[in-house]
Structures are given as C-alpha cells and as structure tokens.
Short mmCIF file of C-alpha atoms in Angstrom, two decimals:
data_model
loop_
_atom_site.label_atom_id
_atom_site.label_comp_id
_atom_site.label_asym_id
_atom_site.label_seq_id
_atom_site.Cartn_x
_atom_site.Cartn_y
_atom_site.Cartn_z
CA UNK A 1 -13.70 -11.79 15.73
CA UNK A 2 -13.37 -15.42 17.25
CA UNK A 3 -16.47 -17.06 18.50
CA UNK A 4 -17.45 -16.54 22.17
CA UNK A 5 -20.15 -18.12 24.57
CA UNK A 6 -22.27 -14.28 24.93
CA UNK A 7 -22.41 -13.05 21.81
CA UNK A 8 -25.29 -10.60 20.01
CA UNK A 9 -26.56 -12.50 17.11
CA UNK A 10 -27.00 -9.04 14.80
CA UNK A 11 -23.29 -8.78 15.29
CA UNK A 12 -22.12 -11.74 14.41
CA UNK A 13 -24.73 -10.85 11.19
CA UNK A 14 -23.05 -7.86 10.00
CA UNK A 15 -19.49 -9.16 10.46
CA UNK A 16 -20.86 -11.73 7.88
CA UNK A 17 -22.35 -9.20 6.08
CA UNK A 18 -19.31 -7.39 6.02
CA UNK A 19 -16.62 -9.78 5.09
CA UNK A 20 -18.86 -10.75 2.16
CA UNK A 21 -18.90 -6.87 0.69
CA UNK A 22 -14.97 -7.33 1.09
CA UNK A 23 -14.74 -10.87 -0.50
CA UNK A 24 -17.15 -9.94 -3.25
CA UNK A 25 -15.30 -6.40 -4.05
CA UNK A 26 -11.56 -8.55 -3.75
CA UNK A 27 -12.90 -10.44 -7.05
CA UNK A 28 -13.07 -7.96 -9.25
CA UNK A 29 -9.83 -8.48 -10.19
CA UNK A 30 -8.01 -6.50 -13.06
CA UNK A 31 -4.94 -9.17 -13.90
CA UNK A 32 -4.38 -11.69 -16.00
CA UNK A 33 -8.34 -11.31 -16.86
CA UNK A 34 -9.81 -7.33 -16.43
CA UNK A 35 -13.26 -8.47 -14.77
CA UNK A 36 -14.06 -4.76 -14.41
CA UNK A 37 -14.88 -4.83 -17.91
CA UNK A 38 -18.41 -5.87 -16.61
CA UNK A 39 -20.54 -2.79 -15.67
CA UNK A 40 -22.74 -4.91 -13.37
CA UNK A 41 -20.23 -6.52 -11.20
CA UNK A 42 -17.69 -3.02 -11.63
CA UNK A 43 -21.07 -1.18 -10.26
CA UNK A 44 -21.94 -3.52 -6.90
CA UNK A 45 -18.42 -3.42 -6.17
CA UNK A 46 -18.39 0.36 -5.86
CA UNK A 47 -21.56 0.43 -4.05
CA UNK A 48 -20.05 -2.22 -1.54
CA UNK A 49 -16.79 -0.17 -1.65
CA UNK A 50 -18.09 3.12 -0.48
CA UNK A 51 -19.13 1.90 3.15
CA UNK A 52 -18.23 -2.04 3.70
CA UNK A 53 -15.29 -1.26 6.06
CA UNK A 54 -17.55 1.13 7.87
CA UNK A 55 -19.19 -1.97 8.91
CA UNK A 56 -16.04 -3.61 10.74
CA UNK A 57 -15.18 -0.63 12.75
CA UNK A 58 -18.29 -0.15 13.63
CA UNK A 59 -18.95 -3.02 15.03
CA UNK A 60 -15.55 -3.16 16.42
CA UNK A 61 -16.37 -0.15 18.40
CA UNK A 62 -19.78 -1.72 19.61
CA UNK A 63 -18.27 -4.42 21.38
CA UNK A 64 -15.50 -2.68 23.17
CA UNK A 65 -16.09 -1.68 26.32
CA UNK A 66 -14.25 1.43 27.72
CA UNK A 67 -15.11 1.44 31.30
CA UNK A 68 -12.68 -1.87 32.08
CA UNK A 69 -9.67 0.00 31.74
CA UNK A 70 -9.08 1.68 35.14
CA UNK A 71 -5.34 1.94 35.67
CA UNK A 72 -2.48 2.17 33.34
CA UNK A 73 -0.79 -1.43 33.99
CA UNK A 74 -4.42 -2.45 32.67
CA UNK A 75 -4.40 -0.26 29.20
CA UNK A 76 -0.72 -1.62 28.85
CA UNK A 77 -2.15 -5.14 29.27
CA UNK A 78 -4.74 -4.28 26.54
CA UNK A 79 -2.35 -3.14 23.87
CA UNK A 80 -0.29 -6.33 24.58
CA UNK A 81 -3.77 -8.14 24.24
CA UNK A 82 -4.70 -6.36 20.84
CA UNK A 83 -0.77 -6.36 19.20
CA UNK A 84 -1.09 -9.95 19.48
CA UNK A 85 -4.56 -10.37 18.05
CA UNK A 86 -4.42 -7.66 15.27
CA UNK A 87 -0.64 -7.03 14.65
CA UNK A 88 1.07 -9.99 14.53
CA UNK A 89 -1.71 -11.45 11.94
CA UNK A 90 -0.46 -8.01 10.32
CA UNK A 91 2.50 -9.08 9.85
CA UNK A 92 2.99 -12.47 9.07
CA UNK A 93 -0.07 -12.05 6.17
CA UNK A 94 1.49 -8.30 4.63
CA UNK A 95 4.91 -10.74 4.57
CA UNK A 96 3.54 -13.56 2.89
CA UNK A 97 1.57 -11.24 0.24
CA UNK A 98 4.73 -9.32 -0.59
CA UNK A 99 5.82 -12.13 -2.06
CA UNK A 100 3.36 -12.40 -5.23
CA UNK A 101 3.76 -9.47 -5.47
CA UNK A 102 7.24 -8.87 -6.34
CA UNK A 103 7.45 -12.30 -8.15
CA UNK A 104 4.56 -12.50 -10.30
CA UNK A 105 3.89 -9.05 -11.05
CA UNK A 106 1.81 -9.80 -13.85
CA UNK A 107 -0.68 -11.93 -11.62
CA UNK A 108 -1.40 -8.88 -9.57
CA UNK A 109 -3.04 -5.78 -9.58
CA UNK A 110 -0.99 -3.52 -7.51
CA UNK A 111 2.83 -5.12 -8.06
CA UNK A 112 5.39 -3.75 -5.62
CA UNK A 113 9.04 -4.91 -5.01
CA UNK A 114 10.59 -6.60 -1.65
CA UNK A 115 11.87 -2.65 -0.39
CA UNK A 116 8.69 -1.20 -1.49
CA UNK A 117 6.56 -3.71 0.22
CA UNK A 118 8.45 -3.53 3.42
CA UNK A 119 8.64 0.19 3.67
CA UNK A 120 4.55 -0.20 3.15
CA UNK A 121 4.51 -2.66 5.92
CA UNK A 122 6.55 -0.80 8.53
CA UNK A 123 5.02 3.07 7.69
CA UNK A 124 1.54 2.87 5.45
CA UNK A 125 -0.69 -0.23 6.68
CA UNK A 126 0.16 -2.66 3.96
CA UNK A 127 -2.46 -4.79 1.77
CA UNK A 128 -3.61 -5.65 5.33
CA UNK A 129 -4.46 -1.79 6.51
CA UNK A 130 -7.49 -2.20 8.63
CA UNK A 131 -5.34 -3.91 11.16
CA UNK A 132 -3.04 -1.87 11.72
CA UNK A 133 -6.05 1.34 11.41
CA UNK A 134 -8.11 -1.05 13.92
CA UNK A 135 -4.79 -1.31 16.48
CA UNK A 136 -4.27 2.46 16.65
CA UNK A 137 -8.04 2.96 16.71
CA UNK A 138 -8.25 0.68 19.89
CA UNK A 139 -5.23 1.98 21.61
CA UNK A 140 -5.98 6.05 21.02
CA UNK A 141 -9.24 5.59 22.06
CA UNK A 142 -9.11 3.46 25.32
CA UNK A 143 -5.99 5.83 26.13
CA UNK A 144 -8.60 9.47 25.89
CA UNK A 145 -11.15 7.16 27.58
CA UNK A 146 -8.38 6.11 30.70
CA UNK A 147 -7.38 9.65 31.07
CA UNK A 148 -10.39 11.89 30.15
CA UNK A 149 -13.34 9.40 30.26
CA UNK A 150 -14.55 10.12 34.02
CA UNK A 151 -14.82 13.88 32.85
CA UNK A 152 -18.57 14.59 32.32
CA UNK A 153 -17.41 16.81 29.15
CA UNK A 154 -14.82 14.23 27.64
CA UNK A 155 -17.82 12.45 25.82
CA UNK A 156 -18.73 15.52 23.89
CA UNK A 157 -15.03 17.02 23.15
CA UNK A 158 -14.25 13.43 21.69
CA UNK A 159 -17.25 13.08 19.69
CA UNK A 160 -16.41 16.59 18.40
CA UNK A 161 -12.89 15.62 17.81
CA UNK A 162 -13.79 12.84 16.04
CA UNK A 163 -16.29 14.20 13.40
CA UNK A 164 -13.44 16.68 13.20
CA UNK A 165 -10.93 14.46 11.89
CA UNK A 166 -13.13 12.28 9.78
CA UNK A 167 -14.33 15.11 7.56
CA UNK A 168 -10.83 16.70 7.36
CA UNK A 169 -9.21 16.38 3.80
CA UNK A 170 -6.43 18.15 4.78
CA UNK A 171 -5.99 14.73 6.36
CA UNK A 172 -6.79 12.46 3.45
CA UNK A 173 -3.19 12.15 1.94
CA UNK A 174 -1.00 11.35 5.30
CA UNK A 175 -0.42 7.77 4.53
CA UNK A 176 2.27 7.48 7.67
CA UNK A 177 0.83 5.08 10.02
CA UNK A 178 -2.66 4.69 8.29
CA UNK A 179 -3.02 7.69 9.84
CA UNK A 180 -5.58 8.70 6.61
CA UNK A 181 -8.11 5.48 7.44
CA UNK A 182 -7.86 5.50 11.07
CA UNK A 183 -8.99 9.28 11.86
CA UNK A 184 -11.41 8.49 8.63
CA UNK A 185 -12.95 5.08 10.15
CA UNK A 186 -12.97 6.33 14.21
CA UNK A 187 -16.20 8.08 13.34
CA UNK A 188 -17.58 4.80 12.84
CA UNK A 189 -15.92 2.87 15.62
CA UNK A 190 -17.12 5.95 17.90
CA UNK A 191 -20.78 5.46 16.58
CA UNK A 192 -20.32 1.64 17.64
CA UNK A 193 -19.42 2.70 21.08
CA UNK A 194 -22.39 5.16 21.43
CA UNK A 195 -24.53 2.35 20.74
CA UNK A 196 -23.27 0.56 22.82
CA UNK A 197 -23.31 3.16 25.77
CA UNK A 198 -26.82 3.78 25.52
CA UNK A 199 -28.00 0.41 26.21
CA UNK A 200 -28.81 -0.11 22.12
CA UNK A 201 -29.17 -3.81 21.75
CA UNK A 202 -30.53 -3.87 18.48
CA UNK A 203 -34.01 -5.12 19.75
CA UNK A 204 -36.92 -2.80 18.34
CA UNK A 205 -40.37 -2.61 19.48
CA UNK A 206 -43.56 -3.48 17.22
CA UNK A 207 -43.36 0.06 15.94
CA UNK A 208 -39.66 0.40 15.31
CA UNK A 209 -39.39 -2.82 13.59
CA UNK A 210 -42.18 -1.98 11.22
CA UNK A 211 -40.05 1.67 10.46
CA UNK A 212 -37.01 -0.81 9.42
CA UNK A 213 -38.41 -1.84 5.63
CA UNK A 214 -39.19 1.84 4.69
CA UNK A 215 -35.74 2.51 6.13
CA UNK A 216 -33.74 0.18 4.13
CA UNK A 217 -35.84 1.24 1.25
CA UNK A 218 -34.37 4.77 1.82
CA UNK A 219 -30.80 4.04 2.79
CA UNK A 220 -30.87 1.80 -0.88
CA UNK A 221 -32.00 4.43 -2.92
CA UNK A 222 -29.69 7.10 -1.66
CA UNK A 223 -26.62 4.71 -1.40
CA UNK A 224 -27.41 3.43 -5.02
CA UNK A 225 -27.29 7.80 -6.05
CA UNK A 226 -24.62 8.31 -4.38
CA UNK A 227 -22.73 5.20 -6.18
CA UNK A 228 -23.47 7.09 -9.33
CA UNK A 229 -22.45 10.28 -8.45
CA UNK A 230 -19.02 8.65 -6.87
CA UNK A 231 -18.50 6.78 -10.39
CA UNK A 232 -18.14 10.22 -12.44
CA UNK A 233 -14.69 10.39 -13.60
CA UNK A 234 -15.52 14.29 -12.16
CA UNK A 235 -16.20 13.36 -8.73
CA UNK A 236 -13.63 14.55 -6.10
CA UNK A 237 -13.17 12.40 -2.84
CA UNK A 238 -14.40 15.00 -0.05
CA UNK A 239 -13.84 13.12 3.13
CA UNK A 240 -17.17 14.57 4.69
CA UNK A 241 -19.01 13.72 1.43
CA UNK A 242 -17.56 9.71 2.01
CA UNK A 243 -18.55 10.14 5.52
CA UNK A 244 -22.38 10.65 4.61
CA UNK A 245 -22.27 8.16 2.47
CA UNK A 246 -20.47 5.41 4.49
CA UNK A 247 -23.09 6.59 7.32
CA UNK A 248 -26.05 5.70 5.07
CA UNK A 249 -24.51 2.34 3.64
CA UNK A 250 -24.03 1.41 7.74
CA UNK A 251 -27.64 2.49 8.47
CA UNK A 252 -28.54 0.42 5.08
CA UNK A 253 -25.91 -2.66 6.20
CA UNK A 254 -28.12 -2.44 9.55
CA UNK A 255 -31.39 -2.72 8.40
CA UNK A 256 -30.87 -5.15 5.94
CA UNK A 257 -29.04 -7.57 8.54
CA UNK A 258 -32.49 -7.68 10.41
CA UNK A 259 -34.41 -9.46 8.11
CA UNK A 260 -34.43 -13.30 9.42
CA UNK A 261 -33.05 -14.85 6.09
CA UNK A 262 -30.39 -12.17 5.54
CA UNK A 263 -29.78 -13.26 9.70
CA UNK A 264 -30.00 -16.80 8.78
CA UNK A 265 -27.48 -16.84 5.82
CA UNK A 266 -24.75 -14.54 7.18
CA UNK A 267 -24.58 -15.04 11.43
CA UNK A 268 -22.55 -17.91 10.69
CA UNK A 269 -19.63 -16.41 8.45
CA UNK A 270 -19.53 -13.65 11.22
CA UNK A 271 -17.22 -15.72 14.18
CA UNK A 272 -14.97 -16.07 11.22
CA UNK A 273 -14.91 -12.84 9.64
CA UNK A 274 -11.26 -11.67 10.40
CA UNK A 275 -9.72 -15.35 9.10
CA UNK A 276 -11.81 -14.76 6.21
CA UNK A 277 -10.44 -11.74 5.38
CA UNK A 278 -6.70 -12.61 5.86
CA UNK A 279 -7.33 -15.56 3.65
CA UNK A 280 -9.19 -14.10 1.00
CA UNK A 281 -6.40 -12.40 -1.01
CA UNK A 282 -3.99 -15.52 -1.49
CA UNK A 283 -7.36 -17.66 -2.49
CA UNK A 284 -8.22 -15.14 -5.43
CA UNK A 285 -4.41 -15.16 -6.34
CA UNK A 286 -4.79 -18.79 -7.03
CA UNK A 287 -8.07 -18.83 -8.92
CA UNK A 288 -7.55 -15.99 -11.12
CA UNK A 289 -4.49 -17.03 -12.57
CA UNK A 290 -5.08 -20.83 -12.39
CA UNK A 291 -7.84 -20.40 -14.66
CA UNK A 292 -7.20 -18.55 -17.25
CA UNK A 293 -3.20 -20.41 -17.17
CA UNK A 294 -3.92 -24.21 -16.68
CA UNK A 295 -7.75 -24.24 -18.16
CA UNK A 296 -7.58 -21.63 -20.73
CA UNK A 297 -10.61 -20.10 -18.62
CA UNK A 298 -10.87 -16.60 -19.96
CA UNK A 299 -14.93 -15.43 -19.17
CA UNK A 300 -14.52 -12.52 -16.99
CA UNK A 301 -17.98 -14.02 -15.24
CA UNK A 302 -16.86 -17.34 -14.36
CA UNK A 303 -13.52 -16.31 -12.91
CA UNK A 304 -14.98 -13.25 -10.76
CA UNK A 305 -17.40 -16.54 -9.31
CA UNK A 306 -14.58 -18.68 -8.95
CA UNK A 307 -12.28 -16.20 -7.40
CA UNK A 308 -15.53 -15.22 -4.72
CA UNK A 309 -17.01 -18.86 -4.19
CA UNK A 310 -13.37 -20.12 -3.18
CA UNK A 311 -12.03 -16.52 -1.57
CA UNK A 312 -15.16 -16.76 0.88
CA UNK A 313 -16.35 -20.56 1.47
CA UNK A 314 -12.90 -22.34 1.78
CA UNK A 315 -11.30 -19.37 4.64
CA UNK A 316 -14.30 -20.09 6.19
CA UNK A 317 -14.02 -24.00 5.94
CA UNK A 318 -10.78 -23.91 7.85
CA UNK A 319 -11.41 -21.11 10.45
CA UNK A 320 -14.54 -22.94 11.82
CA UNK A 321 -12.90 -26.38 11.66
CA UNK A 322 -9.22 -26.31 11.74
CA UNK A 323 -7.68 -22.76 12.61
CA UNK A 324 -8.93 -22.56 16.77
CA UNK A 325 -7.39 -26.24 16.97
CA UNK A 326 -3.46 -25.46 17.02
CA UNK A 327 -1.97 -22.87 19.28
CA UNK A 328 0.12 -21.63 16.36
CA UNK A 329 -2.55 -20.94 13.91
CA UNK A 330 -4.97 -19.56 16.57
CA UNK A 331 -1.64 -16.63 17.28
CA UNK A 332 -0.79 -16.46 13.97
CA UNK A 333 -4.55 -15.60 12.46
CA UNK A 334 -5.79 -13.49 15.25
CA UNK A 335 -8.28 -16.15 16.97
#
C-alpha cells in the first residue's frame, strides 16, 4: 500500500475510502465511554462494517498480477517478499496491542491476558487479522495460479472453488489460521483479479459513466436494507447472505469513489492506507481514555470525533512524511 511511480488513481481512491470505513467504525468505542449508545453513529458503523474490508482485498487482488510467477524459486521469492511486508508489521503491532490489553483492561473493549493474546497471535489472526488473511490469500492463490494457471479450465474450477468456500458456513467458526476470513474475503480478492484480467481499468465510456449515479443510487438503498435487516437481534450470519451484501457495498464503494470530489478528498489517504490502519488502534486508545480521565470529557459525540479525527489524520501525518524516511520504520510498518 506504499506509494509507487504507476499507480491507478481509483485505487489509490478506494484504499482511502476504505481505511476511512475502518477508522470511522474503530471509534465507536464501548470503554471507558459506550459511544454505541448513539443510534446514528451505532447505525453507519454497521453499514460500513458489513463490506469495508471487502474493499482492501479487493483491491489487493486487482493489483496483483499472477502471470509473473513462472518457476518455484520465484513464488518462494514472493512469499519472502509478502512475509516481510504483511507479517512482520503483524507482528510487531498484535505485540505492542497485547499490551493494553492485558494492563488496562478497563480501557478496552475486548481485554485479553499476555497467554491469551499470544495464542491469538500465533493461531487466530490477532487484532491485526487482515494481515495475516491477506498473507495466506496471496500465497494460496499465486501457488493454484503457478501450478494450475496455464490450464485453460483452472480459471473456472478456482472461481468455482472460491464462491464455494465463501458461502460455506460450515466454514464460518474455524478460527485456526484466519482460516474463517481468508476463504470468506478470497471471493473478493478473486473479483479484484478478474478485473484486472480483463483489461478493466475503471475508465467508462459516455454511456457507462452516466449508468454510475443510478447505480450508486441502487447499491445505497439495498446496502442501507440490508443494514437493517443485519441489525435484528434475529438475524443469523449466513456467509452467502454477507457475501451479497459485501458484493453490493463493493459495487456501492466503487461507484461512489468515481465522483471527482469523493476522488479528490480520499486519493491521497490511499498510499497510506495500511500505516493508517496499523496506527489507528493505539491513537483511539489514547483519546478515549485521555478524555474522559484527564478532561472529565464524557459526551459520547465529542470523543467518537476525537478518537476518528486523531485515529485517521495523525497515522497519516507520519506515513506521508516520516515513516518511508528510516529503513527501520519502512520494515517495521509494511512500506
């Protein structure tokens, strides 16, 4: 997620997009102040919630490109390249948050011990999950592609596979090795690759980009439903259910990215997006306890801004100007 020279602007626009779903649904935070008290905020969180992190993959899978990896020395030199620029950002950032959370349980919403955060570092993804979900994404899927992808067929018997997987709920409660999100989120990093194969460049003709209003429109409507229906204390999860609906919020999250202001405002945040998001956490630690602890702050309104104007702007501050300078912070957050 690290700025390059050739880069597709809508990209870098939904990464932005993306990481401010995350920031914004990271602020709704339960301890010492319970800001899901307020239906508004509680309700655009859960609309966020049901498809931001089908953004990321998807976009993840648009920009990797398959067809490099010829030999096996070269797929071994792309895990090495992706361990070091996914897992060791996994680790160092799940290490540093177990720490809050065993000592200041009360300033958390999920408290775990030291044993309990390890064990959910080594075997279940951590606080930091999509990395490690992104890592075995990359790796399974430029492995089928190495040994299968010159096979005519091997497009179709993936893509079937896939689906497969994603809709499965027998699935949904194998925690081991995020094994739960990554065969959930693959759909969408598959979609991204698609794309990507069929020369999509997100460019639209006169007639196509007059469609994209009436789509958005759509996508809205049914993703604002859906939000409803998920919020009944009677829904059950059905994996193929949150498929349809993370499906619509991408096609929504894509649409909406193309308007020129929405471009404008969030192509920047995009380069940045991963730093952003290992940041985030340990930003909202300190603003939703310093509040309501040193300045007696206790509006659930002002602390949820707080917690999301510092969370998002000052990660972003020091990954564009301070991060890419050192060797050590450019290994140790992923740039």
């Amino acid at each position: 997620m690290n700025p390059t020279n050739r880069r597709i602007r809508q990209i870098d626009t939904l990464r932005g997009f993306g990481i401010f779903m995350v920031v914004f649904g990271h602020s709704k935070t339960i301890q010492p102040v319970d800001i899901t008290q307020i239906y508004i905020l509680s309700f655009i969180h859960d609309f966020f919630w049901n498809y931001n992190m089908y953004v990321f993959f998807f976009v993840a899978g648009y920009c990797l490109k398959p067809e490099r990896i010829e030999s096996f020395s070269q797929y071994l030199h792309f895990v090495k390249k992706k361990f070091i620029h996914l897992m060791i950002p996994y680790y160092i950032f799940n290490l540093i948050d177990m720490v809050p959370r065993a000592l200041f349980s009360n300033a958390v919403n999920k408290k775990r011990s030291i044993p309990e955060s390890i064990n959910d570092i080594l075997f279940s993804g951590g606080v930091y999950w999509f990395l490690m979900a992104l890592f075995f994404i990359f790796i399974t899927y430029q492995l089928y592609y190495l040994l299968f992808g010159k096979k005519n067929y091997s497009i179709y018997i993936l893509t079937a596979l896939i689906v497969g997987l994603a809709v499965s709920d027998s699935i949904a409660g194998i925690d081991f090795l995020v094994i739960n999100e990554a065969t959930y989120y693959m759909l969408a990093f598959h979609l991204g690759t698609l794309l990507y194969r069929i020369g999509f460049k997100f460019q639209y003709n006169k007639i196509k980009k007059s469609l994209l209003p009436i789509i958005f429109v759509i996508s809205f409507v049914l993703c604002i439903l859906c939000t409803f229906i998920t919020r009944n204390p009677e829904y059950i999860r059905y994996r193929a259910f949150a498929t349809i609906i993370a499906i619509i919020g991408l096609v929504l999250s894509i649409t909406f990215c193309e308007n020129t202001f929405v471009d404008k405002v969030f192509s920047r945040f995009g380069p940045y997006s991963l730093q952003m998001y290992l940041f985030n956490s340990m930003c909202i630690f300190v603003t939703r306890n310093l509040l309501p602890i040193v300045f007696h702050i206790y509006n659930p309104v002002i602390i949820f801004i707080a917690n999301f104007s510092v969370a998002f702007f000052i990660p972003y501050f020091f990954a564009k100007h301070f991060f890419g300078k050192y060797k050590i912070t450019k290994l140790m957050v992923g740039m």
